[in-house]
CSV table of C-alpha atoms in Angstrom, one decimal:
chain,number,residue,atom,x,y,z
G,3,MET,CA,-308.7,107.6,-65.9
G,4,GLU,CA,-305.7,109.9,-65.3
G,5,GLU,CA,-302.6,109.1,-67.3
G,6,LEU,CA,-299.4,107.7,-65.6
G,7,PHE,CA,-296.6,110.3,-65.8
G,8,LEU,CA,-293.1,109.3,-66.5
G,9,PRO,CA,-290.2,111.7,-67.1
G,10,VAL,CA,-288.4,111.8,-70.5
G,11,LEU,CA,-285.6,109.4,-71.0
G,12,HIS,CA,-283.0,112.2,-70.7
G,13,SER,CA,-284.0,112.6,-67.0
G,14,PHE,CA,-283.0,109.0,-66.3
G,15,GLU,CA,-279.8,109.3,-68.4
G,16,ASN,CA,-278.7,112.0,-66.0
G,17,GLY,CA,-279.1,109.7,-63.0
G,18,ASN,CA,-282.3,111.2,-61.6
G,19,VAL,CA,-284.5,108.9,-59.4
G,20,PHE,CA,-288.2,109.4,-59.9
G,21,THR,CA,-291.1,108.5,-57.5
G,22,GLY,CA,-294.7,108.7,-58.7
G,23,SER,CA,-298.2,107.6,-58.1
G,24,LEU,CA,-301.5,107.0,-59.7
G,25,GLY,CA,-304.4,106.2,-57.4
G,26,LEU,CA,-303.1,104.0,-54.7
G,27,LEU,CA,-300.2,102.7,-56.9
G,28,ARG,CA,-296.8,104.1,-55.8
G,29,PHE,CA,-293.6,103.5,-57.6
G,30,LYS,CA,-289.9,104.4,-57.6
G,31,ILE,CA,-287.7,104.3,-60.7
G,32,THR,CA,-283.9,104.3,-60.2
G,33,PRO,CA,-281.5,104.5,-63.2
G,34,GLN,CA,-278.4,102.3,-63.1
G,35,ILE,CA,-276.0,104.2,-65.3
G,36,THR,CA,-272.8,103.0,-66.8
G,37,MET,CA,-270.6,105.5,-68.6
G,38,LYS,CA,-268.7,104.9,-71.9
G,39,THR,CA,-266.7,108.1,-71.4
G,40,PRO,CA,-266.9,110.8,-68.7
G,41,LYS,CA,-269.6,112.5,-70.8
G,42,GLU,CA,-271.3,109.6,-72.7
G,43,VAL,CA,-273.8,107.1,-71.3
G,44,ASP,CA,-273.3,103.4,-72.3
G,45,PHE,CA,-277.0,102.7,-73.1
G,46,GLU,CA,-276.4,99.0,-73.7
G,47,ALA,CA,-274.9,98.5,-70.2
G,48,SER,CA,-277.3,100.9,-68.4
G,49,SER,CA,-280.8,100.1,-67.1
G,50,ILE,CA,-283.8,101.5,-65.2
G,51,ARG,CA,-285.1,99.6,-62.1
G,52,ALA,CA,-288.7,100.0,-61.1
G,53,GLU,CA,-290.3,99.1,-57.8
G,54,TYR,CA,-294.0,99.4,-56.9
G,55,TRP,CA,-296.3,99.2,-53.9
G,56,HIS,CA,-299.9,100.1,-53.1
G,57,GLY,CA,-301.0,102.3,-50.2
G,58,LEU,CA,-300.7,105.7,-48.7
G,59,CYS,CA,-297.2,105.3,-47.1
G,60,CYS,CA,-293.9,106.4,-48.5
G,61,TYR,CA,-291.3,104.1,-49.9
G,62,GLU,CA,-289.4,103.6,-46.6
G,63,LYS,CA,-292.6,102.6,-44.8
G,64,SER,CA,-294.1,100.3,-47.4
G,65,GLN,CA,-293.7,96.7,-48.5
G,66,ILE,CA,-292.4,96.5,-52.1
G,67,GLU,CA,-294.8,94.3,-54.1
G,68,GLY,CA,-292.7,93.9,-57.2
G,69,GLU,CA,-289.7,95.1,-59.1
G,70,VAL,CA,-288.3,94.8,-62.6
G,71,VAL,CA,-285.3,96.1,-64.6
G,72,PHE,CA,-285.7,97.5,-68.1
G,73,PRO,CA,-283.1,98.7,-70.6
G,74,LEU,CA,-282.3,102.4,-70.6
G,75,SER,CA,-283.9,103.2,-73.9
G,76,GLU,CA,-287.2,104.6,-75.3
G,77,GLU,CA,-288.4,101.0,-75.7
G,78,GLY,CA,-287.5,100.2,-72.1
G,79,ARG,CA,-289.3,103.3,-71.0
G,80,THR,CA,-292.4,102.2,-72.9
G,81,GLN,CA,-292.2,98.7,-71.4
G,82,LEU,CA,-291.8,100.3,-68.0
G,83,ARG,CA,-295.0,102.3,-68.5
G,84,SER,CA,-297.0,99.2,-69.6
G,85,TRP,CA,-295.7,97.2,-66.7
G,86,LEU,CA,-296.7,100.0,-64.2
G,87,GLU,CA,-300.1,100.3,-65.8
G,88,GLN,CA,-300.7,96.6,-65.3
G,89,GLN,CA,-300.1,97.1,-61.6
G,90,ILE,CA,-302.8,99.7,-61.1
G,91,GLY,CA,-305.5,97.0,-60.8
């Protein structure tokens, strides 16, 4: 089976939204960033929100089947990957 791709944590730290797929699983990951200073992310107050759906349609034309929020950290990114992999079924 093909591996699920997720960007590195730094991509989310910079506020980048990511959409991806594996088979019929589609997902959107949106960082929710809180800044400590103008140049420093407050990791404890920041998070990454993931939504998923199955099918061939884009986000706007699909029914979201589930969503969850994880901490903005490597541990949160690992938990996010595991959660998405469970949705492949």
